[in-house]
Amino acid sequence: MKEPISLFRQLFEEELKVTPVKIPSACCFTSIGLDGFPNSRFVSCKEIIGNSFIITGSKTARKGQEVEKNNKVSLAFWWTSTHVQVRIQGVIEELDSSYSHRYFQERNRESQAVSIVSAQGEGLQDLAELEEAYTALLQQYEGKALPTPASFAAWVVQPFRIEFLLFSEARFHERILFEWENGAWSSSKLKP
Ligand SMILES: Cc1cc2nc3c(=O)[nH]c(=O)nc-3n(C[C@H](O)[C@H](O)[C@H](O)COP(=O)(O)O)c2cc1C
């Protein structure tokens, strides 16, 4: 059995070749809410470094507050063209600012400007005010790079459990579970 990261890469590449989906890197990211309830939302998985999955977002938004308090998280992918689900459980850690800066600078300018002017998750009183701030910012920085906000974070999710569900035309779907134990991946098959 392959180890899970190369299997993930191989299956994701197969999906990328055929998918019409606009954001195929989207995955459901769940953290433990400040009230103890699991809290899920979609994020885009930026890349895999080593064995770990990178996501980005605002530290001051809900997800940032939650992972600061509880580092146990999960990611779930559903690849709609090749019919593969991947479930990942692991622990999350913030990366240093060289990473957040790089990922922020790779974003398109419009998304960067929104991140700067819009304190994600705060109550919205006046959309026109936000739009004005957005336009003013883009004018102020015309021809110059937008600064990476201090609240923008890159996090790494280090998995200890990864399960693949491969849909099959036949009756039984394939489930392969990998667990990180004593410094190595073990694998087993699960009944569908
Ligand atoms: C397809 C998709 C991709 C998204 N990617 C990200 C992302 O990479 N980072 C992010 O912070 N929010 C992303 N969002 C927005 C989040 O789902 C969410 O609305 C936002 O981060 C606020 O979540 P929070 O209040 O739990 O922090 C994405 C949403 C969708 C639908």
PDB file of C-alpha atoms and ligand atoms in Angstrom:
ATOM      1  CA  MET A   1       0.000   0.000   0.000  1.00  0.00           C
ATOM      2  CA  LYS A   2       1.285   3.462  -0.911  1.00  0.00           C
ATOM      3  CA  GLU A   3       1.737   5.948   1.883  1.00  0.00           C
ATOM      4  CA  PRO A   4      -1.178   8.413   2.032  1.00  0.00           C
ATOM      5  CA  ILE A   5       0.494  11.610   0.863  1.00  0.00           C
ATOM      6  CA  SER A   6       1.607  10.209  -2.474  1.00  0.00           C
ATOM      7  CA  LEU A   7      -1.772   8.516  -2.848  1.00  0.00           C
ATOM      8  CA  PHE A   8      -3.433  11.886  -2.131  1.00  0.00           C
ATOM      9  CA  ARG A   9      -1.246  13.614  -4.724  1.00  0.00           C
ATOM     10  CA  GLN A  10      -1.887  10.929  -7.329  1.00  0.00           C
ATOM     11  CA  LEU A  11      -5.677  10.941  -6.843  1.00  0.00           C
ATOM     12  CA  PHE A  12      -5.831  14.753  -6.764  1.00  0.00           C
ATOM     13  CA  GLU A  13      -3.861  14.973 -10.011  1.00  0.00           C
ATOM     14  CA  GLU A  14      -6.309  12.542 -11.605  1.00  0.00           C
ATOM     15  CA  GLU A  15      -9.186  14.766 -10.444  1.00  0.00           C
ATOM     16  CA  LEU A  16      -7.456  17.936 -11.741  1.00  0.00           C
ATOM     17  CA  LYS A  17      -7.154  16.448 -15.233  1.00  0.00           C
ATOM     18  CA  VAL A  18     -10.911  16.042 -15.594  1.00  0.00           C
ATOM     19  CA  THR A  19     -12.705  18.308 -13.158  1.00  0.00           C
ATOM     20  CA  PRO A  20     -14.745  21.296 -14.367  1.00  0.00           C
ATOM     21  CA  VAL A  21     -14.822  22.614 -10.762  1.00  0.00           C
ATOM     22  CA  LYS A  22     -13.499  26.181 -10.381  1.00  0.00           C
ATOM     23  CA  ILE A  23     -11.823  25.711  -7.008  1.00  0.00           C
ATOM     24  CA  PRO A  24     -10.846  22.032  -6.889  1.00  0.00           C
ATOM     25  CA  SER A  25      -8.554  22.662  -3.918  1.00  0.00           C
ATOM     26  CA  ALA A  26     -11.612  23.483  -1.778  1.00  0.00           C
ATOM     27  CA  CYS A  27     -12.052  21.345   1.288  1.00  0.00           C
ATOM     28  CA  CYS A  28     -14.229  21.401   4.360  1.00  0.00           C
ATOM     29  CA  PHE A  29     -12.203  22.545   7.342  1.00  0.00           C
ATOM     30  CA  THR A  30     -13.553  21.814  10.803  1.00  0.00           C
ATOM     31  CA  SER A  31     -12.279  23.241  14.045  1.00  0.00           C
ATOM     32  CA  ILE A  32     -13.691  22.993  17.531  1.00  0.00           C
ATOM     33  CA  GLY A  33     -15.789  26.070  18.229  1.00  0.00           C
ATOM     34  CA  LEU A  34     -15.240  28.263  21.270  1.00  0.00           C
ATOM     35  CA  ASP A  35     -18.568  26.887  22.539  1.00  0.00           C
ATOM     36  CA  GLY A  36     -17.403  23.281  22.036  1.00  0.00           C
ATOM     37  CA  PHE A  37     -19.474  22.651  18.907  1.00  0.00           C
ATOM     38  CA  PRO A  38     -17.584  21.546  15.780  1.00  0.00           C
ATOM     39  CA  ASN A  39     -17.504  24.386  13.251  1.00  0.00           C
ATOM     40  CA  SER A  40     -17.072  23.705   9.523  1.00  0.00           C
ATOM     41  CA  ARG A  41     -16.399  25.915   6.543  1.00  0.00           C
ATOM     42  CA  PHE A  42     -14.726  25.529   3.184  1.00  0.00           C
ATOM     43  CA  VAL A  43     -11.180  26.695   2.646  1.00  0.00           C
ATOM     44  CA  SER A  44      -8.728  26.208  -0.145  1.00  0.00           C
ATOM     45  CA  CYS A  45      -5.830  23.847   0.518  1.00  0.00           C
ATOM     46  CA  LYS A  46      -2.842  25.833  -0.743  1.00  0.00           C
ATOM     47  CA  GLU A  47      -0.337  23.027  -1.010  1.00  0.00           C
ATOM     48  CA  ILE A  48       1.160  20.024   0.702  1.00  0.00           C
ATOM     49  CA  ILE A  49       4.570  20.461   2.246  1.00  0.00           C
ATOM     50  CA  GLY A  50       6.153  17.198   3.369  1.00  0.00           C
ATOM     51  CA  ASN A  51       3.320  15.313   5.070  1.00  0.00           C
ATOM     52  CA  SER A  52       1.304  18.420   5.893  1.00  0.00           C
ATOM     53  CA  PHE A  53      -1.539  20.437   4.410  1.00  0.00           C
ATOM     54  CA  ILE A  54      -1.369  24.241   4.230  1.00  0.00           C
ATOM     55  CA  ILE A  55      -4.366  26.542   4.617  1.00  0.00           C
ATOM     56  CA  THR A  56      -4.582  30.307   5.033  1.00  0.00           C
ATOM     57  CA  GLY A  57      -7.008  32.820   6.499  1.00  0.00           C
ATOM     58  CA  SER A  58      -7.524  35.513   9.077  1.00  0.00           C
ATOM     59  CA  LYS A  59      -6.227  34.936  12.597  1.00  0.00           C
ATOM     60  CA  THR A  60      -8.833  37.272  14.031  1.00  0.00           C
ATOM     61  CA  ALA A  61     -11.764  35.540  12.281  1.00  0.00           C
ATOM     62  CA  ARG A  62     -13.611  32.714  13.982  1.00  0.00           C
ATOM     63  CA  LYS A  63     -11.377  29.939  12.639  1.00  0.00           C
ATOM     64  CA  GLY A  64      -8.252  31.740  13.860  1.00  0.00           C
ATOM     65  CA  GLN A  65      -9.671  32.181  17.351  1.00  0.00           C
ATOM     66  CA  GLU A  66     -10.775  28.550  17.434  1.00  0.00           C
ATOM     67  CA  VAL A  67      -7.497  26.968  16.363  1.00  0.00           C
ATOM     68  CA  GLU A  68      -5.625  29.195  18.820  1.00  0.00           C
ATOM     69  CA  LYS A  69      -7.671  27.572  21.609  1.00  0.00           C
ATOM     70  CA  ASN A  70      -7.848  24.010  20.274  1.00  0.00           C
ATOM     71  CA  ASN A  71      -5.396  22.629  17.723  1.00  0.00           C
ATOM     72  CA  LYS A  72      -7.452  19.520  16.854  1.00  0.00           C
ATOM     73  CA  VAL A  73      -8.901  19.930  13.357  1.00  0.00           C
ATOM     74  CA  SER A  74     -10.127  18.031  10.328  1.00  0.00           C
ATOM     75  CA  LEU A  75     -10.204  18.494   6.577  1.00  0.00           C
ATOM     76  CA  ALA A  76     -12.577  16.731   4.174  1.00  0.00           C
ATOM     77  CA  PHE A  77     -12.256  16.677   0.391  1.00  0.00           C
ATOM     78  CA  TRP A  78     -14.837  15.470  -2.130  1.00  0.00           C
ATOM     79  CA  TRP A  79     -13.544  15.189  -5.692  1.00  0.00           C
ATOM     80  CA  THR A  80     -16.657  15.272  -7.790  1.00  0.00           C
ATOM     81  CA  SER A  81     -15.287  13.965 -11.107  1.00  0.00           C
ATOM     82  CA  THR A  82     -13.315  10.983  -9.868  1.00  0.00           C
ATOM     83  CA  HIS A  83     -15.602  10.276  -6.899  1.00  0.00           C
ATOM     84  CA  VAL A  84     -13.081  10.266  -4.105  1.00  0.00           C
ATOM     85  CA  GLN A  85     -13.552  11.448  -0.536  1.00  0.00           C
ATOM     86  CA  VAL A  86     -10.566  12.119   1.702  1.00  0.00           C
ATOM     87  CA  ARG A  87     -10.931  12.677   5.440  1.00  0.00           C
ATOM     88  CA  ILE A  88      -8.026  14.019   7.429  1.00  0.00           C
ATOM     89  CA  GLN A  89      -7.687  14.513  11.175  1.00  0.00           C
ATOM     90  CA  GLY A  90      -4.707  16.250  12.633  1.00  0.00           C
ATOM     91  CA  VAL A  91      -3.256  19.093  14.595  1.00  0.00           C
ATOM     92  CA  ILE A  92      -2.829  22.602  13.299  1.00  0.00           C
ATOM     93  CA  GLU A  93      -0.009  25.035  13.877  1.00  0.00           C
ATOM     94  CA  GLU A  94       0.594  28.555  12.622  1.00  0.00           C
ATOM     95  CA  LEU A  95       3.513  28.982  10.244  1.00  0.00           C
ATOM     96  CA  ASP A  96       5.897  31.899  10.486  1.00  0.00           C
ATOM     97  CA  SER A  97       5.239  35.182   8.690  1.00  0.00           C
ATOM     98  CA  SER A  98       7.468  34.314   5.726  1.00  0.00           C
ATOM     99  CA  TYR A  99       4.797  31.774   4.709  1.00  0.00           C
ATOM    100  CA  SER A 100       1.767  34.008   5.327  1.00  0.00           C
ATOM    101  CA  HIS A 101       3.498  36.800   3.425  1.00  0.00           C
ATOM    102  CA  ARG A 102       4.213  34.519   0.459  1.00  0.00           C
ATOM    103  CA  TYR A 103       0.673  33.119   0.306  1.00  0.00           C
ATOM    104  CA  PHE A 104      -0.852  36.584   0.697  1.00  0.00           C
ATOM    105  CA  GLN A 105       1.292  38.019  -2.068  1.00  0.00           C
ATOM    106  CA  GLU A 106       0.281  35.133  -4.366  1.00  0.00           C
ATOM    107  CA  ARG A 107      -3.424  36.048  -4.016  1.00  0.00           C
ATOM    108  CA  ASN A 108      -5.075  38.229  -6.613  1.00  0.00           C
ATOM    109  CA  ARG A 109      -5.144  41.946  -5.850  1.00  0.00           C
ATOM    110  CA  GLU A 110      -8.909  42.137  -5.321  1.00  0.00           C
ATOM    111  CA  SER A 111      -8.830  39.374  -2.683  1.00  0.00           C
ATOM    112  CA  GLN A 112      -5.838  41.023  -1.010  1.00  0.00           C
ATOM    113  CA  ALA A 113      -7.657  44.362  -0.831  1.00  0.00           C
ATOM    114  CA  VAL A 114     -10.794  42.750   0.609  1.00  0.00           C
ATOM    115  CA  SER A 115      -8.705  41.013   3.287  1.00  0.00           C
ATOM    116  CA  ILE A 116      -7.139  44.338   4.251  1.00  0.00           C
ATOM    117  CA  VAL A 117     -10.273  46.471   4.467  1.00  0.00           C
ATOM    118  CA  SER A 118     -12.721  43.870   5.745  1.00  0.00           C
ATOM    119  CA  ALA A 119     -12.159  42.527   9.279  1.00  0.00           C
ATOM    120  CA  GLN A 120     -13.576  39.102   8.504  1.00  0.00           C
ATOM    121  CA  GLY A 121     -16.438  38.040  10.754  1.00  0.00           C
ATOM    122  CA  GLU A 122     -17.115  41.435  12.340  1.00  0.00           C
ATOM    123  CA  GLY A 123     -20.676  42.780  12.089  1.00  0.00           C
ATOM    124  CA  LEU A 124     -21.381  44.697   8.861  1.00  0.00           C
ATOM    125  CA  GLN A 125     -23.126  48.034   9.335  1.00  0.00           C
ATOM    126  CA  ASP A 126     -22.504  49.751   6.029  1.00  0.00           C
ATOM    127  CA  LEU A 127     -21.405  48.019   2.830  1.00  0.00           C
ATOM    128  CA  ALA A 128     -20.833  51.382   1.104  1.00  0.00           C
ATOM    129  CA  GLU A 129     -18.208  52.243   3.736  1.00  0.00           C
ATOM    130  CA  LEU A 130     -16.343  49.018   2.972  1.00  0.00           C
ATOM    131  CA  GLU A 131     -16.515  49.677  -0.758  1.00  0.00           C
ATOM    132  CA  GLU A 132     -15.112  53.182  -0.236  1.00  0.00           C
ATOM    133  CA  ALA A 133     -12.270  51.831   1.880  1.00  0.00           C
ATOM    134  CA  TYR A 134     -11.566  49.208  -0.803  1.00  0.00           C
ATOM    135  CA  THR A 135     -11.423  51.774  -3.606  1.00  0.00           C
ATOM    136  CA  ALA A 136      -9.314  54.185  -1.530  1.00  0.00           C
ATOM    137  CA  LEU A 137      -6.835  51.420  -0.689  1.00  0.00           C
ATOM    138  CA  LEU A 138      -6.398  50.411  -4.326  1.00  0.00           C
ATOM    139  CA  GLN A 139      -5.843  54.075  -5.270  1.00  0.00           C
ATOM    140  CA  GLN A 140      -3.340  54.567  -2.458  1.00  0.00           C
ATOM    141  CA  TYR A 141      -1.345  51.502  -3.527  1.00  0.00           C
ATOM    142  CA  GLU A 142      -1.641  51.949  -7.277  1.00  0.00           C
ATOM    143  CA  GLY A 143       1.429  50.357  -8.889  1.00  0.00           C
ATOM    144  CA  LYS A 144       2.668  49.069  -5.536  1.00  0.00           C
ATOM    145  CA  ALA A 145       2.295  45.739  -3.737  1.00  0.00           C
ATOM    146  CA  LEU A 146      -0.388  45.671  -1.052  1.00  0.00           C
ATOM    147  CA  PRO A 147       1.010  45.029   2.437  1.00  0.00           C
ATOM    148  CA  THR A 148       0.365  41.651   4.055  1.00  0.00           C
ATOM    149  CA  PRO A 149      -1.933  42.277   7.034  1.00  0.00           C
ATOM    150  CA  ALA A 150      -0.642  41.110  10.433  1.00  0.00           C
ATOM    151  CA  SER A 151      -3.902  39.180  10.861  1.00  0.00           C
ATOM    152  CA  PHE A 152      -3.295  37.015   7.788  1.00  0.00           C
ATOM    153  CA  ALA A 153      -2.058  33.558   8.739  1.00  0.00           C
ATOM    154  CA  ALA A 154      -0.807  30.408   7.071  1.00  0.00           C
ATOM    155  CA  TRP A 155      -1.380  27.235   9.040  1.00  0.00           C
ATOM    156  CA  VAL A 156      -0.065  23.735   8.628  1.00  0.00           C
ATOM    157  CA  VAL A 157      -2.273  20.727   9.373  1.00  0.00           C
ATOM    158  CA  GLN A 158      -0.205  17.727  10.413  1.00  0.00           C
ATOM    159  CA  PRO A 159      -2.326  14.652   9.843  1.00  0.00           C
ATOM    160  CA  PHE A 160      -2.338  11.569  12.025  1.00  0.00           C
ATOM    161  CA  ARG A 161      -5.307   9.878  10.324  1.00  0.00           C
ATOM    162  CA  ILE A 162      -6.196   9.951   6.620  1.00  0.00           C
ATOM    163  CA  GLU A 163      -9.030   7.947   5.131  1.00  0.00           C
ATOM    164  CA  PHE A 164      -9.762   7.557   1.422  1.00  0.00           C
ATOM    165  CA  LEU A 165     -13.168   6.474   0.163  1.00  0.00           C
ATOM    166  CA  LEU A 166     -13.014   5.481  -3.492  1.00  0.00           C
ATOM    167  CA  PHE A 167     -16.448   5.226  -5.005  1.00  0.00           C
ATOM    168  CA  SER A 168     -16.876   2.165  -7.136  1.00  0.00           C
ATOM    169  CA  GLU A 169     -19.387   1.224  -9.808  1.00  0.00           C
ATOM    170  CA  ALA A 170     -19.457  -2.177  -8.156  1.00  0.00           C
ATOM    171  CA  ARG A 171     -21.417  -2.699  -4.974  1.00  0.00           C
ATOM    172  CA  PHE A 172     -18.611  -2.107  -2.477  1.00  0.00           C
ATOM    173  CA  HIS A 173     -16.741   1.174  -2.284  1.00  0.00           C
ATOM    174  CA  GLU A 174     -13.109   1.010  -1.186  1.00  0.00           C
ATOM    175  CA  ARG A 175     -12.071   2.543   2.123  1.00  0.00           C
ATOM    176  CA  ILE A 176      -8.417   2.799   3.027  1.00  0.00           C
ATOM    177  CA  LEU A 177      -7.404   4.131   6.420  1.00  0.00           C
ATOM    178  CA  PHE A 178      -3.884   5.348   7.177  1.00  0.00           C
ATOM    179  CA  GLU A 179      -2.780   6.088  10.725  1.00  0.00           C
ATOM    180  CA  TRP A 180       0.458   7.633  11.866  1.00  0.00           C
ATOM    181  CA  GLU A 181       1.855   5.397  14.594  1.00  0.00           C
ATOM    182  CA  ASN A 182       5.332   5.309  16.084  1.00  0.00           C
ATOM    183  CA  GLY A 183       6.796   7.453  13.329  1.00  0.00           C
ATOM    184  CA  ALA A 184       5.313   5.564  10.371  1.00  0.00           C
ATOM    185  CA  TRP A 185       2.052   5.162   8.469  1.00  0.00           C
ATOM    186  CA  SER A 186       0.069   1.984   8.989  1.00  0.00           C
ATOM    187  CA  SER A 187      -2.773   1.145   6.642  1.00  0.00           C
ATOM    188  CA  SER A 188      -5.902  -0.941   6.808  1.00  0.00           C
ATOM    189  CA  LYS A 189      -9.020  -1.510   4.746  1.00  0.00           C
ATOM    190  CA  LEU A 190     -12.434  -0.720   6.186  1.00  0.00           C
ATOM    191  CA  LYS A 191     -15.802  -2.188   5.305  1.00  0.00           C
ATOM    192  CA  PRO A 192     -17.711   0.312   3.174  1.00  0.00           C
TER     193      PRO A 192
HETATM  194  C1  LIG B   1     -14.707  27.324  -2.086  1.00  0.00           C
HETATM  195  C2  LIG B   1     -14.368  28.206  -0.905  1.00  0.00           C
HETATM  196  C3  LIG B   1     -13.043  28.445  -0.602  1.00  0.00           C
HETATM  197  C4  LIG B   1     -12.703  29.261   0.480  1.00  0.00           C
HETATM  198  N1  LIG B   1     -11.392  29.429   0.789  1.00  0.00           N
HETATM  199  C5  LIG B   1     -11.064  30.091   1.915  1.00  0.00           C
HETATM  200  C6  LIG B   1      -9.706  30.143   2.362  1.00  0.00           C
HETATM  201  O1  LIG B   1      -8.778  29.586   1.741  1.00  0.00           O
HETATM  202  N2  LIG B   1      -9.449  30.834   3.508  1.00  0.00           N
HETATM  203  C7  LIG B   1     -10.439  31.441   4.227  1.00  0.00           C
HETATM  204  O2  LIG B   1     -10.134  32.049   5.255  1.00  0.00           O
HETATM  205  N3  LIG B   1     -11.725  31.399   3.842  1.00  0.00           N
HETATM  206  C8  LIG B   1     -12.068  30.732   2.713  1.00  0.00           C
HETATM  207  N4  LIG B   1     -13.381  30.652   2.334  1.00  0.00           N
HETATM  208  C9  LIG B   1     -14.391  31.347   3.176  1.00  0.00           C
HETATM  209  C10 LIG B   1     -14.705  30.489   4.429  1.00  0.00           C
HETATM  210  O3  LIG B   1     -15.554  29.403   4.078  1.00  0.00           O
HETATM  211  C11 LIG B   1     -15.378  31.305   5.550  1.00  0.00           C
HETATM  212  O4  LIG B   1     -16.555  31.891   5.108  1.00  0.00           O
HETATM  213  C12 LIG B   1     -14.455  32.387   6.131  1.00  0.00           C
HETATM  214  O5  LIG B   1     -13.114  31.966   6.167  1.00  0.00           O
HETATM  215  C13 LIG B   1     -14.881  32.782   7.531  1.00  0.00           C
HETATM  216  O6  LIG B   1     -14.814  31.635   8.355  1.00  0.00           O
HETATM  217  P1  LIG B   1     -14.642  31.750   9.956  1.00  0.00           P
HETATM  218  O7  LIG B   1     -15.652  32.751  10.382  1.00  0.00           O
HETATM  219  O8  LIG B   1     -14.961  30.387  10.462  1.00  0.00           O
HETATM  220  O9  LIG B   1     -13.237  32.162  10.242  1.00  0.00           O
HETATM  221  C14 LIG B   1     -13.738  29.848   1.268  1.00  0.00           C
HETATM  222  C15 LIG B   1     -15.068  29.590   0.944  1.00  0.00           C
HETATM  223  C16 LIG B   1     -15.382  28.781  -0.114  1.00  0.00           C
HETATM  224  C17 LIG B   1     -16.843  28.510  -0.407  1.00  0.00           C
END
